[in-house]
PDB file of C-alpha atoms in Angstrom:
ATOM      1  CA  MET A   1      -6.906  -4.182   4.757  1.00  0.00           C
ATOM      2  CA  LYS A   2      -8.754  -4.361   8.087  1.00  0.00           C
ATOM      3  CA  ASN A   3     -12.128  -4.875   6.368  1.00  0.00           C
ATOM      4  CA  ILE A   4     -10.934  -7.773   4.225  1.00  0.00           C
ATOM      5  CA  LYS A   5     -12.004 -11.223   5.413  1.00  0.00           C
ATOM      6  CA  LYS A   6     -11.199 -14.686   4.084  1.00  0.00           C
ATOM      7  CA  ILE A   7     -14.259 -16.719   3.152  1.00  0.00           C
ATOM      8  CA  LYS A   8     -15.153 -19.753   1.060  1.00  0.00           C
ATOM      9  CA  GLU A   9     -12.279 -21.129  -1.002  1.00  0.00           C
ATOM     10  CA  LYS A  10      -9.876 -18.499   0.378  1.00  0.00           C
ATOM     11  CA  ARG A  11     -11.628 -15.698  -1.489  1.00  0.00           C
ATOM     12  CA  LEU A  12     -11.444 -12.180  -0.126  1.00  0.00           C
ATOM     13  CA  VAL A  13     -14.414  -9.884   0.330  1.00  0.00           C
ATOM     14  CA  LYS A  14     -14.776  -6.393   1.724  1.00  0.00           C
ATOM     15  CA  VAL A  15     -17.120  -6.419   4.696  1.00  0.00           C
ATOM     16  CA  GLU A  16     -19.256  -3.311   4.715  1.00  0.00           C
ATOM     17  CA  GLU A  17     -20.266  -1.434   7.828  1.00  0.00           C
ATOM     18  CA  PRO A  18     -23.926  -2.186   8.547  1.00  0.00           C
ATOM     19  CA  ASN A  19     -26.512   0.146   7.155  1.00  0.00           C
ATOM     20  CA  PRO A  20     -28.367   2.100   9.838  1.00  0.00           C
ATOM     21  CA  GLY A  21     -31.393   0.149  10.980  1.00  0.00           C
ATOM     22  CA  LYS A  22     -30.180  -3.188   9.613  1.00  0.00           C
ATOM     23  CA  PRO A  23     -29.711  -5.969  12.139  1.00  0.00           C
ATOM     24  CA  THR A  24     -26.211  -7.224  12.889  1.00  0.00           C
ATOM     25  CA  LEU A  25     -26.973 -10.261  15.047  1.00  0.00           C
ATOM     26  CA  ILE A  26     -29.590 -12.999  15.175  1.00  0.00           C
ATOM     27  CA  LYS A  27     -29.939 -15.822  17.682  1.00  0.00           C
ATOM     28  CA  ILE A  28     -30.683 -19.183  16.063  1.00  0.00           C
ATOM     29  CA  GLY A  29     -30.928 -22.156  18.376  1.00  0.00           C
ATOM     30  CA  TYR A  30     -27.920 -22.105  20.681  1.00  0.00           C
ATOM     31  CA  ARG A  31     -25.872 -19.729  18.487  1.00  0.00           C
ATOM     32  CA  ASP A  32     -25.520 -16.036  18.015  1.00  0.00           C
ATOM     33  CA  ILE A  33     -25.110 -15.495  14.265  1.00  0.00           C
ATOM     34  CA  LYS A  34     -23.582 -12.307  12.882  1.00  0.00           C
ATOM     35  CA  LEU A  35     -25.324 -10.618   9.977  1.00  0.00           C
ATOM     36  CA  GLU A  36     -22.951  -8.937   7.538  1.00  0.00           C
ATOM     37  CA  TRP A  37     -23.974  -6.761   4.597  1.00  0.00           C
ATOM     38  CA  ILE A  38     -21.459  -7.103   1.781  1.00  0.00           C
ATOM     39  CA  VAL A  39     -20.976  -5.955  -1.774  1.00  0.00           C
ATOM     40  CA  PRO A  40     -20.705  -8.706  -4.430  1.00  0.00           C
ATOM     41  CA  ASP A  41     -17.273  -8.988  -5.991  1.00  0.00           C
ATOM     42  CA  PHE A  42     -17.393 -10.071  -9.617  1.00  0.00           C
ATOM     43  CA  ARG A  43     -13.630 -10.466  -9.832  1.00  0.00           C
ATOM     44  CA  THR A  44     -13.620 -13.211  -7.194  1.00  0.00           C
ATOM     45  CA  ASP A  45     -17.196 -14.396  -7.832  1.00  0.00           C
ATOM     46  CA  VAL A  46     -18.189 -13.659  -4.208  1.00  0.00           C
ATOM     47  CA  LEU A  47     -22.006 -13.510  -3.937  1.00  0.00           C
ATOM     48  CA  THR A  48     -22.442 -13.074  -7.681  1.00  0.00           C
ATOM     49  CA  ASP A  49     -24.571 -16.195  -8.132  1.00  0.00           C
ATOM     50  CA  CYS A  50     -26.603 -15.772  -4.941  1.00  0.00           C
ATOM     51  CA  PHE A  51     -27.897 -12.978  -2.719  1.00  0.00           C
ATOM     52  CA  GLY A  52     -26.507 -14.406   0.522  1.00  0.00           C
ATOM     53  CA  TRP A  53     -25.002 -17.393   2.263  1.00  0.00           C
ATOM     54  CA  TYR A  54     -24.668 -18.961   5.667  1.00  0.00           C
ATOM     55  CA  LEU A  55     -21.139 -19.653   6.892  1.00  0.00           C
ATOM     56  CA  PRO A  56     -21.634 -22.116   9.768  1.00  0.00           C
ATOM     57  CA  ARG A  57     -18.023 -22.406  10.875  1.00  0.00           C
ATOM     58  CA  GLU A  58     -17.774 -18.635  11.138  1.00  0.00           C
ATOM     59  CA  GLY A  59     -21.227 -18.154  12.627  1.00  0.00           C
ATOM     60  CA  LYS A  60     -22.214 -15.646   9.942  1.00  0.00           C
ATOM     61  CA  ILE A  61     -24.875 -14.869   7.436  1.00  0.00           C
ATOM     62  CA  GLN A  62     -23.639 -12.600   4.672  1.00  0.00           C
ATOM     63  CA  VAL A  63     -26.152 -10.792   2.470  1.00  0.00           C
ATOM     64  CA  GLN A  64     -25.684  -8.490  -0.474  1.00  0.00           C
ATOM     65  CA  LYS A  65     -25.895  -4.964   0.846  1.00  0.00           C
ATOM     66  CA  TYR A  66     -27.955  -3.274  -1.862  1.00  0.00           C
ATOM     67  CA  LEU A  67     -30.862  -5.660  -2.449  1.00  0.00           C
ATOM     68  CA  ASP A  68     -34.385  -4.334  -2.735  1.00  0.00           C
ATOM     69  CA  PRO A  69     -36.337  -4.827   0.523  1.00  0.00           C
ATOM     70  CA  GLN A  70     -38.321  -7.884  -0.660  1.00  0.00           C
ATOM     71  CA  GLU A  71     -35.215  -9.715  -1.884  1.00  0.00           C
ATOM     72  CA  GLU A  72     -33.318  -8.732   1.259  1.00  0.00           C
ATOM     73  CA  VAL A  73     -35.872 -10.068   3.725  1.00  0.00           C
ATOM     74  CA  ASN A  74     -36.378 -13.218   1.647  1.00  0.00           C
ATOM     75  CA  THR A  75     -32.613 -13.788   1.568  1.00  0.00           C
ATOM     76  CA  VAL A  76     -32.186 -13.264   5.314  1.00  0.00           C
ATOM     77  CA  PHE A  77     -35.047 -15.677   6.060  1.00  0.00           C
ATOM     78  CA  HIS A  78     -33.626 -18.186   3.553  1.00  0.00           C
ATOM     79  CA  GLU A  79     -30.217 -18.114   5.232  1.00  0.00           C
ATOM     80  CA  ILE A  80     -31.830 -18.434   8.669  1.00  0.00           C
ATOM     81  CA  LEU A  81     -33.411 -21.667   7.453  1.00  0.00           C
ATOM     82  CA  HIS A  82     -29.998 -22.900   6.287  1.00  0.00           C
ATOM     83  CA  ALA A  83     -28.729 -22.201   9.814  1.00  0.00           C
ATOM     84  CA  VAL A  84     -31.664 -24.181  11.221  1.00  0.00           C
ATOM     85  CA  VAL A  85     -30.919 -27.100   8.881  1.00  0.00           C
ATOM     86  CA  TYR A  86     -27.244 -27.047   9.873  1.00  0.00           C
ATOM     87  CA  GLY A  87     -27.892 -26.633  13.608  1.00  0.00           C
ATOM     88  CA  SER A  88     -30.455 -29.428  13.655  1.00  0.00           C
ATOM     89  CA  GLY A  89     -28.215 -31.822  11.741  1.00  0.00           C
ATOM     90  CA  LEU A  90     -30.692 -32.361   8.903  1.00  0.00           C
ATOM     91  CA  ASN A  91     -27.860 -32.083   6.373  1.00  0.00           C
ATOM     92  CA  GLN A  92     -25.534 -34.582   8.080  1.00  0.00           C
ATOM     93  CA  ALA A  93     -24.443 -37.871   6.507  1.00  0.00           C
ATOM     94  CA  ASN A  94     -27.674 -39.799   7.142  1.00  0.00           C
ATOM     95  CA  GLY A  95     -29.992 -36.797   7.261  1.00  0.00           C
ATOM     96  CA  PRO A  96     -32.828 -36.137   4.812  1.00  0.00           C
ATOM     97  CA  LEU A  97     -31.023 -33.062   3.440  1.00  0.00           C
ATOM     98  CA  LYS A  98     -27.537 -34.559   3.152  1.00  0.00           C
ATOM     99  CA  GLU A  99     -27.369 -33.682  -0.546  1.00  0.00           C
ATOM    100  CA  GLU A 100     -26.644 -29.990  -1.119  1.00  0.00           C
ATOM    101  CA  ASP A 101     -29.238 -29.767  -3.892  1.00  0.00           C
ATOM    102  CA  ALA A 102     -31.913 -31.302  -1.648  1.00  0.00           C
ATOM    103  CA  GLU A 103     -31.138 -28.794   1.102  1.00  0.00           C
ATOM    104  CA  GLU A 104     -31.227 -25.817  -1.266  1.00  0.00           C
ATOM    105  CA  LEU A 105     -34.484 -26.911  -2.908  1.00  0.00           C
ATOM    106  CA  THR A 106     -36.158 -27.543   0.457  1.00  0.00           C
ATOM    107  CA  VAL A 107     -34.964 -24.308   2.046  1.00  0.00           C
ATOM    108  CA  ASN A 108     -35.918 -22.292  -1.030  1.00  0.00           C
ATOM    109  CA  GLN A 109     -39.450 -23.698  -1.207  1.00  0.00           C
ATOM    110  CA  ILE A 110     -40.116 -23.313   2.531  1.00  0.00           C
ATOM    111  CA  THR A 111     -38.750 -19.754   2.441  1.00  0.00           C
ATOM    112  CA  ASN A 112     -40.896 -18.723  -0.497  1.00  0.00           C
ATOM    113  CA  TYR A 113     -44.084 -20.234   0.923  1.00  0.00           C
ATOM    114  CA  CYS A 114     -43.525 -18.748   4.397  1.00  0.00           C
ATOM    115  CA  MET A 115     -42.764 -15.326   2.936  1.00  0.00           C
ATOM    116  CA  GLY A 116     -45.909 -15.620   0.821  1.00  0.00           C
ATOM    117  CA  ALA A 117     -47.972 -16.470   3.909  1.00  0.00           C
ATOM    118  CA  PHE A 118     -46.495 -13.493   5.793  1.00  0.00           C
ATOM    119  CA  ARG A 119     -47.114 -11.146   2.871  1.00  0.00           C
ATOM    120  CA  ASP A 120     -50.624 -12.357   2.039  1.00  0.00           C
ATOM    121  CA  ASN A 121     -51.700 -12.320   5.696  1.00  0.00           C
ATOM    122  CA  PRO A 122     -50.383  -9.064   7.201  1.00  0.00           C
ATOM    123  CA  TRP A 123     -51.864  -9.941  10.600  1.00  0.00           C
ATOM    124  CA  LEU A 124     -49.869 -13.184  10.872  1.00  0.00           C
ATOM    125  CA  LEU A 125     -46.515 -11.909  12.181  1.00  0.00           C
ATOM    126  CA  ASP A 126     -48.184  -9.691  14.773  1.00  0.00           C
ATOM    127  CA  TYR A 127     -50.384 -12.615  15.825  1.00  0.00           C
ATOM    128  CA  ILE A 128     -47.325 -14.832  16.270  1.00  0.00           C
ATOM    129  CA  LYS A 129     -45.421 -12.155  18.228  1.00  0.00           C
ATOM    130  CA  GLU A 130     -48.389 -11.379  20.489  1.00  0.00           C
ATOM    131  CA  ASN A 131     -49.129 -15.016  21.343  1.00  0.00           C
ATOM    132  CA  MET A 132     -45.927 -17.012  21.312  1.00  0.00           C
ATOM    133  CA  ASP A 133     -45.010 -16.299  24.930  1.00  0.00           C
ATOM    134  CA  LYS A 134     -48.507 -16.418  26.404  1.00  0.00           C
ATOM    135  CA  ASP A 135     -49.619 -19.204  28.677  1.00  0.00           C
ATOM    136  CA  LYS A 136     -52.999 -20.884  28.253  1.00  0.00           C
TER     137      LYS A 136
END
């Protein structure tokens, strides 16, 4: 029972040990967010209608363990953007993304367009990494 964790709506899910080479932590804003790779559970409906989710109160992003690489990276980036929305307060009572549907639509579209830009322009990520800490 040590690998069983309570999550949304008191459901239980088995947390898998990370796959070798997969990240287990990401820093987003002021927070360190754990990355967990889990197996969907159809009995409890955990991650059966989505590939991942961000759990802000627990400081976690959980992603289905056995996604193909394109879906996995898209899902991780998508959940990072949810963490950004939450951390920046854009989904608070008077925020522009206060409605859950508005947040999901916005995050999904930004994710897909950014991933498309990264994929269609292979030089882009290296360019960003090489220049983001340089002074003028």
